[in-house]
Coordinates of C-alpha atoms in Angstrom, one line a residue:
Chain A
X1 CA 5.8 -14.6 143.0
X2 CA 2.7 -12.6 143.7
X3 CA 4.3 -9.5 142.3
X4 CA 5.1 -11.3 139.0
X5 CA 1.5 -12.6 138.8
X6 CA 0.1 -9.1 139.5
X7 CA 2.4 -7.5 137.0
X8 CA 1.3 -10.1 134.4
X9 CA -2.4 -9.5 135.2
X10 CA -1.9 -5.8 135.0
X11 CA -0.3 -6.1 131.5
X12 CA -3.5 -7.9 130.4
X13 CA -5.6 -5.1 131.9
X14 CA -3.6 -2.6 130.0
X15 CA -4.4 -4.2 126.7
X16 CA -8.0 -3.4 127.3
X17 CA -7.3 0.3 126.9
X18 CA -7.7 2.0 123.6
X19 CA -4.7 1.5 121.2
X20 CA -3.7 5.1 120.6
X21 CA -3.7 5.8 124.4
X22 CA -1.7 2.7 124.9
X23 CA 0.8 3.8 122.3
X24 CA 1.2 7.1 124.2
X25 CA 1.1 5.9 127.9
X26 CA 1.2 2.1 127.9
X27 CA 4.8 1.6 128.6
X28 CA 4.8 4.4 131.3
X29 CA 1.8 2.8 133.0
X30 CA 3.5 -0.6 133.1
X31 CA 6.6 1.0 134.6
X32 CA 4.7 3.1 137.2
X33 CA 2.7 -0.1 138.3
X34 CA 5.9 -2.0 138.6
X35 CA 7.6 0.8 140.6
X36 CA 4.5 1.0 143.0
X37 CA 4.7 -2.7 143.5
X38 CA 8.4 -2.6 144.3
X39 CA 7.8 0.3 146.6
X40 CA 5.8 -2.1 148.8
X41 CA 8.7 -4.4 149.0
X42 CA 9.8 -3.3 152.4
X43 CA 11.6 -5.8 154.6
X44 CA 10.1 -4.4 157.8
X45 CA 6.6 -5.2 156.6
X46 CA 5.3 -8.7 157.4
X47 CA 5.0 -10.8 154.2
X48 CA 1.2 -11.3 154.7
X49 CA 0.6 -7.6 155.1
X50 CA 2.8 -6.9 152.0
X51 CA 0.8 -9.3 149.9
X52 CA -2.4 -7.7 150.9
X53 CA -1.2 -4.4 150.0
X54 CA 0.0 -5.6 146.6
X55 CA -3.4 -7.2 145.9
X56 CA -5.1 -3.9 146.9
X57 CA -2.9 -2.0 144.5
X58 CA -3.9 -4.3 141.7
X59 CA -7.7 -4.2 142.7
X60 CA -7.5 -0.4 142.8
X61 CA -6.5 -0.6 139.1
X62 CA -9.4 -2.9 138.3
X63 CA -12.0 -0.7 140.3
X64 CA -11.0 2.5 138.7
X65 CA -10.6 0.9 135.2
X66 CA -14.2 2.0 134.0
X67 CA -13.7 5.8 134.5
X68 CA -10.0 5.7 133.4
X69 CA -11.1 3.7 130.3
X70 CA -13.6 6.5 129.4
X71 CA -10.8 9.2 129.9
X72 CA -8.6 7.1 127.6
X73 CA -11.3 6.5 125.0
X74 CA -12.1 10.2 124.9
X75 CA -8.4 11.0 124.4
X76 CA -8.3 8.5 121.6
X77 CA -11.4 10.0 119.9
X78 CA -9.8 13.5 120.2
X79 CA -6.8 12.3 118.3
X80 CA -8.7 10.9 115.4
X81 CA -12.2 9.8 115.4
X82 CA -11.6 6.5 117.2
X83 CA -9.5 4.9 114.4
X84 CA -7.8 1.8 115.5
X85 CA -4.1 2.0 115.2
X86 CA -2.7 -1.0 113.4
X87 CA 0.3 -2.9 114.5
X88 CA 0.1 -2.5 118.3
X89 CA 0.4 -5.2 120.8
X90 CA -3.0 -5.3 122.2
X91 CA -6.0 -7.6 122.0
X92 CA -7.3 -5.8 119.0
X93 CA -6.0 -6.9 115.6
X94 CA -5.9 -3.6 113.6
X95 CA -6.5 -3.9 110.0
X96 CA -7.7 -7.4 108.9
X97 CA -5.0 -8.3 106.5
X98 CA -3.8 -11.6 105.1
X99 CA -1.3 -11.8 108.0
X100 CA -4.0 -11.5 110.6
X101 CA -6.1 -14.2 108.9
X102 CA -3.4 -16.6 109.5
X103 CA -2.6 -15.4 113.0
X104 CA -2.6 -17.8 116.0
X105 CA -4.5 -16.1 118.9
X106 CA -2.3 -15.8 122.1
X107 CA -3.5 -17.8 125.0
X108 CA -5.0 -14.8 126.8
X109 CA -7.1 -13.9 123.8
X110 CA -8.1 -17.6 123.3
X111 CA -9.3 -17.8 127.0
X112 CA -11.3 -14.6 126.7
X113 CA -13.0 -16.3 123.5
X114 CA -13.8 -19.3 125.6
X115 CA -15.1 -17.4 128.6
X116 CA -18.8 -17.0 127.5
X117 CA -19.1 -20.8 126.9
X118 CA -17.8 -21.6 130.3
X119 CA -20.1 -19.0 131.9
X120 CA -23.1 -20.3 129.9
X121 CA -22.4 -23.9 130.9
X122 CA -22.0 -22.9 134.6
X123 CA -25.3 -20.9 134.5
X124 CA -27.1 -24.0 133.0
X125 CA -25.6 -26.3 135.4
X126 CA -27.3 -24.2 138.1
X127 CA -30.4 -24.6 136.0
X128 CA -29.7 -28.3 136.0
X129 CA -29.7 -28.4 139.8
X130 CA -33.1 -26.7 139.6
X131 CA -34.4 -29.1 137.0
X132 CA -33.4 -32.1 139.0
X133 CA -34.9 -30.5 142.1
X134 CA -36.1 -33.9 143.3
X135 CA -32.7 -35.2 143.6
X136 CA -31.0 -32.1 144.9
X137 CA -33.9 -30.5 146.9
X138 CA -32.2 -31.5 150.1
X139 CA -29.2 -29.5 149.3
X140 CA -31.3 -26.4 148.4
X141 CA -33.4 -26.9 151.5
X142 CA -30.3 -26.8 153.6
X143 CA -29.4 -23.4 152.1
X144 CA -32.6 -21.5 152.3
X145 CA -35.5 -23.9 152.9
X146 CA -37.0 -23.3 149.5
X147 CA -36.3 -23.8 145.9
X148 CA -36.6 -20.5 143.9
X149 CA -36.4 -21.7 140.3
X150 CA -36.8 -18.5 138.5
X151 CA -34.1 -16.9 140.6
X152 CA -31.7 -19.8 140.3
X153 CA -32.4 -20.3 136.5
X154 CA -32.7 -16.8 135.2
X155 CA -30.4 -14.6 137.2
X156 CA -27.2 -16.5 136.2
X157 CA -28.3 -16.8 132.7
X158 CA -29.1 -13.1 132.4
X159 CA -25.7 -12.4 134.0
X160 CA -24.1 -14.4 131.1
X161 CA -26.2 -12.4 128.7
X162 CA -24.8 -9.2 130.4
X163 CA -21.3 -10.4 130.1
X164 CA -21.8 -11.3 126.5
X165 CA -23.1 -7.8 125.7
X166 CA -20.1 -6.3 127.6
X167 CA -17.8 -8.6 125.6
X168 CA -19.6 -7.4 122.4
X169 CA -19.0 -3.7 123.5
X170 CA -15.2 -4.4 124.1
X171 CA -15.0 -6.3 120.8
X172 CA -16.5 -3.4 119.0
X173 CA -14.1 -0.9 120.7
X174 CA -11.2 -3.2 119.7
X175 CA -12.2 -3.3 116.1
X176 CA -13.9 -6.8 116.3
X177 CA -10.9 -9.1 116.8
X178 CA -11.6 -12.9 116.3
X179 CA -12.4 -13.6 120.0
X180 CA -15.2 -11.1 119.9
X181 CA -17.3 -13.1 117.5
X182 CA -18.0 -15.4 120.3
X183 CA -19.6 -12.6 122.2
X184 CA -21.5 -11.5 119.1
X185 CA -22.9 -15.0 118.5
X186 CA -23.9 -15.4 122.2
X187 CA -25.5 -12.0 122.5
X188 CA -27.5 -12.9 119.4
X189 CA -28.4 -16.3 120.9
X190 CA -29.9 -14.6 124.0
X191 CA -31.8 -12.0 122.1
X192 CA -33.2 -14.4 119.6
X193 CA -34.0 -17.3 121.8
X194 CA -35.5 -15.3 124.6
X195 CA -37.6 -12.9 122.5
X196 CA -41.3 -13.7 122.9
X197 CA -40.7 -16.7 125.1
X198 CA -41.9 -17.5 128.6
X199 CA -39.3 -18.7 131.0
X200 CA -40.3 -19.6 134.5
X201 CA -43.1 -17.0 134.6
X202 CA -41.1 -14.2 132.9
X203 CA -42.3 -13.3 129.4
X204 CA -39.5 -11.8 127.5
X205 CA -40.5 -9.4 124.7
X206 CA -38.5 -7.2 122.3
X207 CA -36.7 -5.6 125.3
X208 CA -34.5 -8.7 125.7
X209 CA -32.5 -7.3 122.8
X210 CA -31.7 -4.1 124.7
X211 CA -28.3 -5.2 126.3
X212 CA -27.0 -6.1 122.8
X213 CA -28.5 -3.0 121.2
X214 CA -27.1 -0.8 124.1
X215 CA -23.6 -2.4 123.7
X216 CA -23.5 -1.4 119.9
X217 CA -25.0 2.0 120.4
X218 CA -22.6 2.7 123.3
X219 CA -19.6 1.5 121.3
X220 CA -20.5 3.6 118.4
X221 CA -21.0 6.6 120.7
X222 CA -17.6 6.0 122.4
X223 CA -15.7 5.6 119.1
X224 CA -17.8 8.2 117.2
X225 CA -16.9 6.2 114.1
X226 CA -18.4 3.7 111.7
X227 CA -15.0 2.1 111.5
X228 CA -15.7 -0.7 114.0
X229 CA -18.8 -1.9 111.9
X230 CA -16.7 -1.7 108.8
X231 CA -14.1 -3.8 110.5
X232 CA -16.7 -6.4 111.4
X233 CA -17.6 -6.7 107.8
X234 CA -14.0 -6.6 106.7
X235 CA -13.1 -9.4 109.2
X236 CA -15.9 -11.6 107.9
X237 CA -15.0 -10.9 104.2
X238 CA -11.2 -11.7 104.7
X239 CA -11.8 -14.5 107.1
X240 CA -15.0 -16.2 106.8
X241 CA -14.4 -18.7 109.7
X242 CA -15.1 -15.8 112.0
X243 CA -18.8 -16.0 110.9
X244 CA -18.6 -19.7 111.5
X245 CA -17.3 -19.0 115.0
X246 CA -20.1 -16.5 115.6
X247 CA -22.7 -19.1 114.3
X248 CA -21.1 -21.6 116.8
X249 CA -21.6 -19.3 119.7
X250 CA -25.1 -18.7 118.5
X251 CA -26.2 -22.3 117.7
X252 CA -24.2 -24.5 120.0
X253 CA -25.6 -23.2 123.3
X254 CA -29.0 -23.7 121.7
X255 CA -28.2 -27.2 120.7
X256 CA -26.9 -28.1 124.2
X257 CA -30.1 -26.7 125.7
X258 CA -32.1 -28.9 123.3
X259 CA -30.1 -31.9 124.6
X260 CA -30.6 -30.8 128.1
X261 CA -34.2 -30.5 127.8
X262 CA -34.7 -33.8 126.1
X263 CA -32.2 -35.8 128.0
X264 CA -33.7 -37.1 131.3
X265 CA -31.0 -39.6 131.8
X266 CA -29.3 -40.0 135.1
X267 CA -26.1 -38.4 133.8
X268 CA -27.8 -35.2 132.7
X269 CA -25.5 -33.0 134.8
X270 CA -22.4 -34.9 133.9
X271 CA -23.4 -34.5 130.3
X272 CA -23.9 -30.8 130.7
X273 CA -20.6 -30.4 132.4
X274 CA -19.0 -32.3 129.4
X275 CA -20.8 -30.0 126.9
X276 CA -19.5 -27.0 128.8
X277 CA -15.9 -28.1 128.8
X278 CA -16.2 -29.3 125.1
X279 CA -17.6 -26.0 123.9
X280 CA -14.9 -23.9 125.7
X281 CA -12.1 -26.2 124.6
X282 CA -13.2 -26.1 121.1
X283 CA -13.4 -22.3 121.3
X284 CA -9.7 -22.3 122.4
X285 CA -8.8 -24.7 119.7
X286 CA -10.5 -22.6 117.1
X287 CA -8.7 -19.4 118.3
X288 CA -5.3 -21.1 118.6
X289 CA -5.6 -22.5 115.0
X290 CA -4.1 -20.7 112.2
X291 CA -5.5 -22.3 109.1
X292 CA -9.0 -22.2 107.7
X293 CA -9.4 -26.0 107.6
X294 CA -8.3 -26.6 111.2
X295 CA -10.6 -23.9 112.4
X296 CA -13.6 -25.3 110.6
X297 CA -12.7 -28.8 111.6
X298 CA -12.6 -27.8 115.3
X299 CA -16.0 -26.4 115.1
X300 CA -17.5 -29.3 113.2
X301 CA -15.9 -31.7 115.7
X302 CA -17.7 -30.1 118.5
X303 CA -21.1 -30.7 116.8
X304 CA -20.2 -34.4 116.0
X305 CA -19.0 -35.1 119.4
X306 CA -22.1 -33.7 120.9
X307 CA -24.4 -35.7 118.8
X308 CA -22.5 -39.0 119.3
X309 CA -22.4 -38.3 123.1
X310 CA -26.1 -37.7 123.1
X311 CA -26.9 -40.8 121.1
X312 CA -24.6 -43.0 123.2
X313 CA -26.0 -41.4 126.3
X314 CA -29.5 -42.7 125.5
X315 CA -31.0 -39.3 124.9
X316 CA -32.4 -40.2 121.5
X317 CA -35.2 -42.6 122.7
X318 CA -36.7 -39.8 124.8
X319 CA -38.2 -38.4 121.6
X320 CA -41.7 -39.8 121.4
X321 CA -42.9 -38.7 118.1
X322 CA -41.3 -39.0 114.6
X323 CA -41.7 -35.3 114.2
X324 CA -39.5 -34.6 117.1
X325 CA -36.8 -36.9 115.7
X326 CA -37.1 -35.2 112.3
X327 CA -36.8 -31.8 114.0
X328 CA -33.5 -32.9 115.8
X329 CA -31.9 -34.1 112.7
X330 CA -33.0 -31.0 110.8
X331 CA -31.4 -29.0 113.5
X332 CA -28.3 -31.0 113.4
X333 CA -28.0 -30.6 109.6
X334 CA -28.7 -26.9 109.7
X335 CA -26.0 -26.4 112.4
X336 CA -23.5 -28.7 110.9
X337 CA -23.6 -27.5 107.4
X338 CA -24.4 -23.9 108.5
X339 CA -21.0 -23.5 109.8
X340 CA -19.5 -24.5 106.6
X341 CA -21.7 -23.6 103.8
X342 CA -23.1 -20.1 104.6
X343 CA -19.8 -18.5 105.6
X344 CA -17.8 -20.3 103.1
X345 CA -20.1 -18.8 100.4
X346 CA -18.5 -15.4 101.4
X347 CA -15.0 -17.0 101.1
X348 CA -16.0 -18.2 97.6
X349 CA -17.4 -14.8 96.6
X350 CA -14.2 -13.1 97.8
X351 CA -12.1 -15.5 95.8
X352 CA -14.2 -14.7 92.7
X353 CA -14.0 -11.0 93.3
X354 CA -10.2 -11.3 93.8
X355 CA -9.9 -13.4 90.6
X356 CA -11.9 -10.8 88.6
X357 CA -9.9 -7.9 90.0
X358 CA -6.6 -9.6 89.0
X359 CA -7.6 -9.8 85.4
Chain B
X1 CA 0.1 17.9 119.0
X2 CA -0.9 19.5 122.3
X3 CA -1.7 23.2 123.0
X4 CA 1.5 23.7 125.0
X5 CA 2.0 27.5 124.5
X6 CA -1.3 29.1 125.3
X7 CA -0.6 32.7 126.7
X8 CA -0.5 33.3 130.4
X9 CA -3.3 35.9 130.3
X10 CA -5.7 33.8 128.3
X11 CA -9.0 33.4 130.1
X12 CA -9.4 29.9 131.6
X13 CA -12.2 28.5 129.4
X14 CA -15.4 27.6 131.1
X15 CA -15.6 23.9 131.8
X16 CA -12.0 23.6 132.7
X17 CA -12.7 24.5 136.4
X18 CA -13.8 23.3 138.9
X19 CA -11.2 20.6 138.7
X20 CA -11.8 17.1 139.9
X21 CA -10.0 16.2 143.2
X22 CA -7.4 13.9 141.7
X23 CA -6.7 16.5 138.9
X24 CA -6.3 19.2 141.5
X25 CA -3.8 17.2 143.4
X26 CA -1.9 16.3 140.2
X27 CA -1.5 19.9 139.4
X28 CA -0.6 20.7 143.0
X29 CA 2.1 17.9 142.8
X30 CA 3.4 19.4 139.4
X31 CA 3.4 23.0 140.8
X32 CA 6.6 22.1 142.6
X33 CA 8.4 21.1 139.4
X34 CA 8.5 18.5 136.8
X35 CA 7.9 15.0 137.7
X36 CA 7.5 11.5 136.2
X37 CA 4.4 9.4 136.7
X38 CA 5.5 7.4 139.8
X39 CA 6.7 10.6 141.6
X40 CA 3.3 12.3 140.8
X41 CA 1.5 9.2 142.3
X42 CA 3.5 9.4 145.5
X43 CA 3.2 13.2 145.8
X44 CA -0.6 13.1 145.4
X45 CA -0.8 10.5 148.2
X46 CA 1.5 12.6 150.5
X47 CA -0.1 16.0 149.6
X48 CA -3.6 14.6 150.4
X49 CA -2.4 12.8 153.4
X50 CA -3.4 9.5 152.0
X51 CA -6.9 10.6 151.2
X52 CA -6.4 10.5 147.4
X53 CA -4.5 7.4 146.1
X54 CA -4.5 7.3 142.4
X55 CA -4.5 4.2 140.2
X56 CA -2.2 4.4 137.2
X57 CA -5.4 4.4 135.0
X58 CA -6.7 7.5 136.8
X59 CA -3.4 9.2 136.6
X60 CA -2.7 8.7 133.0
X61 CA -6.3 9.3 132.0
X62 CA -6.1 12.6 133.7
X63 CA -2.6 13.4 132.3
X64 CA -3.9 12.6 128.8
X65 CA -6.7 15.2 129.3
X66 CA -4.4 17.7 130.7
X67 CA -1.9 17.3 127.9
X68 CA -4.7 17.8 125.4
X69 CA -6.0 20.9 127.2
X70 CA -2.5 22.4 127.3
X71 CA -2.4 22.4 131.0
X72 CA 0.7 20.2 131.3
X73 CA 3.4 19.3 128.9
X74 CA 5.6 16.3 128.5
X75 CA 9.4 16.1 128.1
X76 CA 11.7 13.3 127.7
X77 CA 15.1 15.0 128.1
X78 CA 17.1 14.4 131.1
X79 CA 18.1 18.0 132.0
X80 CA 16.9 19.2 135.4
X81 CA 14.1 17.0 137.0
X82 CA 13.7 15.6 140.3
X83 CA 16.3 13.9 142.3
X84 CA 15.2 10.3 141.4
X85 CA 17.1 10.3 138.1
X86 CA 15.8 10.4 134.6
X87 CA 16.2 6.9 133.4
X88 CA 14.3 3.7 134.4
X89 CA 15.0 0.0 133.7
X90 CA 12.3 -1.5 131.5
X91 CA 10.8 -4.9 132.2
X92 CA 12.9 -6.5 129.4
X93 CA 16.0 -5.2 131.1
X94 CA 16.6 -2.3 128.7
X95 CA 17.1 1.3 129.7
X96 CA 14.2 3.5 128.9
X97 CA 14.2 7.3 129.0
X98 CA 11.9 8.4 131.7
X99 CA 9.1 10.8 130.6
X100 CA 8.4 13.9 132.7
X101 CA 5.3 16.0 133.1
X102 CA 5.3 19.7 134.0
X103 CA 2.8 22.6 134.2
X104 CA 2.6 25.0 131.3
X105 CA 2.2 28.7 132.0
X106 CA -1.5 28.1 131.2
X107 CA -1.5 25.2 133.8
X108 CA -0.1 27.5 136.4
X109 CA -2.9 29.9 135.6
X110 CA -5.5 27.2 135.8
X111 CA -4.3 26.1 139.2
X112 CA -4.3 29.7 140.4
X113 CA -7.9 30.2 139.2
X114 CA -8.9 27.0 141.0
X115 CA -7.2 27.8 144.2
X116 CA -8.8 31.3 144.2
X117 CA -12.2 29.7 143.6
X118 CA -11.7 27.3 146.5
X119 CA -10.4 30.1 148.7
X120 CA -13.5 32.2 147.9
X121 CA -15.8 29.4 148.7
X122 CA -14.0 28.7 152.0
X123 CA -14.2 32.4 153.0
X124 CA -17.9 32.5 152.1
X125 CA -18.5 29.3 154.1
X126 CA -16.5 30.8 157.0
X127 CA -18.6 34.0 156.9
X128 CA -21.9 32.0 156.7
X129 CA -20.9 29.8 159.7
X130 CA -19.7 33.0 161.6
X131 CA -23.1 34.7 161.2
X132 CA -24.8 31.6 162.6
X133 CA -22.4 31.7 165.5
X134 CA -20.9 28.2 164.8

């Protein structure tokens, strides 16, 4: 049971290695890991000890992954300037062709795409506990006797930003597959929304962009190729819903934060939990869809459900001034139609170019 | 694709040595004959008396580098080899030809240079400690 689970997890870990390296060594590595696991299957060892040894074997793979990845990446670069090899079974997608545009993401890939939304929600739930300190102060007091809001609020959120930048780096190394647009959007959200802002006594300046910037520079240094950036543009050109997904990851967290800040209802934390599950579920639905219309509808549905929930939950009356109400609807319209209109323009442009080139 | 046939007497290029500890043990494991990945893993653990336990990522990352440098070569034929057989059963139930790794002549030279280097250091350290009366 545990052996099967670890073998499965290992096969997912393998997919993170560069493609050409996987082509050369992937099967062997899988076989060696399976042999190492079965080598622990000794009837003289107590089952509990055996399970611990199996888990240690897997965690060794995880711990030594970063240096091994660098070795593998260097090997790939030495073979051919970091070009992504099309047609291999990894999380990358190779060339963005018509076949890939209509591709349904495997579950593993869909969950990776949903991860930043889940983490963002969890981080903000912690923030929620801090915001509602009056209600929950007792719980915090039991922990350490004080409520350290900057630490509770900012550390998890910056952790999510770090994970987003890391996802952006892996996405770049993998040739920007569809799931990576979630990390791209989320990284942009953190950079854009924190820049020149003061949160709990910390004033964020231009340097808040550094994790995103470092991810891109490091990715380009590791691949030593402009191909990943070309793949980003190629992906958006051939499948404009990817840009919609990046906008979703950029705008929806902001939208939920606006709700959160303005909604002082009793069910604030329940609402935030609902938003988190909704955003992640819609990301999975998007990545598991294989048509343009179903992808866009899933994203649009998320915005509509959020607004309806907010209106029904009594958040709307908390806006005191007409200007705030106007701002809210302006934001809604921008986000709702932004998903559709801006990226769809690229789709229309592409159709026009294709039609011209066929003449 | 790889520099498999570098001459024996070719100078070991600077930068190739000193070897990292896992790499040294991989070469030591292969110095006894060609081996497949799992056998290398077990041999390294045995040779180092459990001090160096390689992950598959570390092993194949090192092997990729060593193949590229022409220190080891890969073969898939089933002539010779170790006693554990040359074919393995893949996860899907099919039979897969096992791949072997062995030191090239250049690889033997690299290992020799590294062992000489370590021996020299050891001798120097011994002399130094002897002068101090330790």
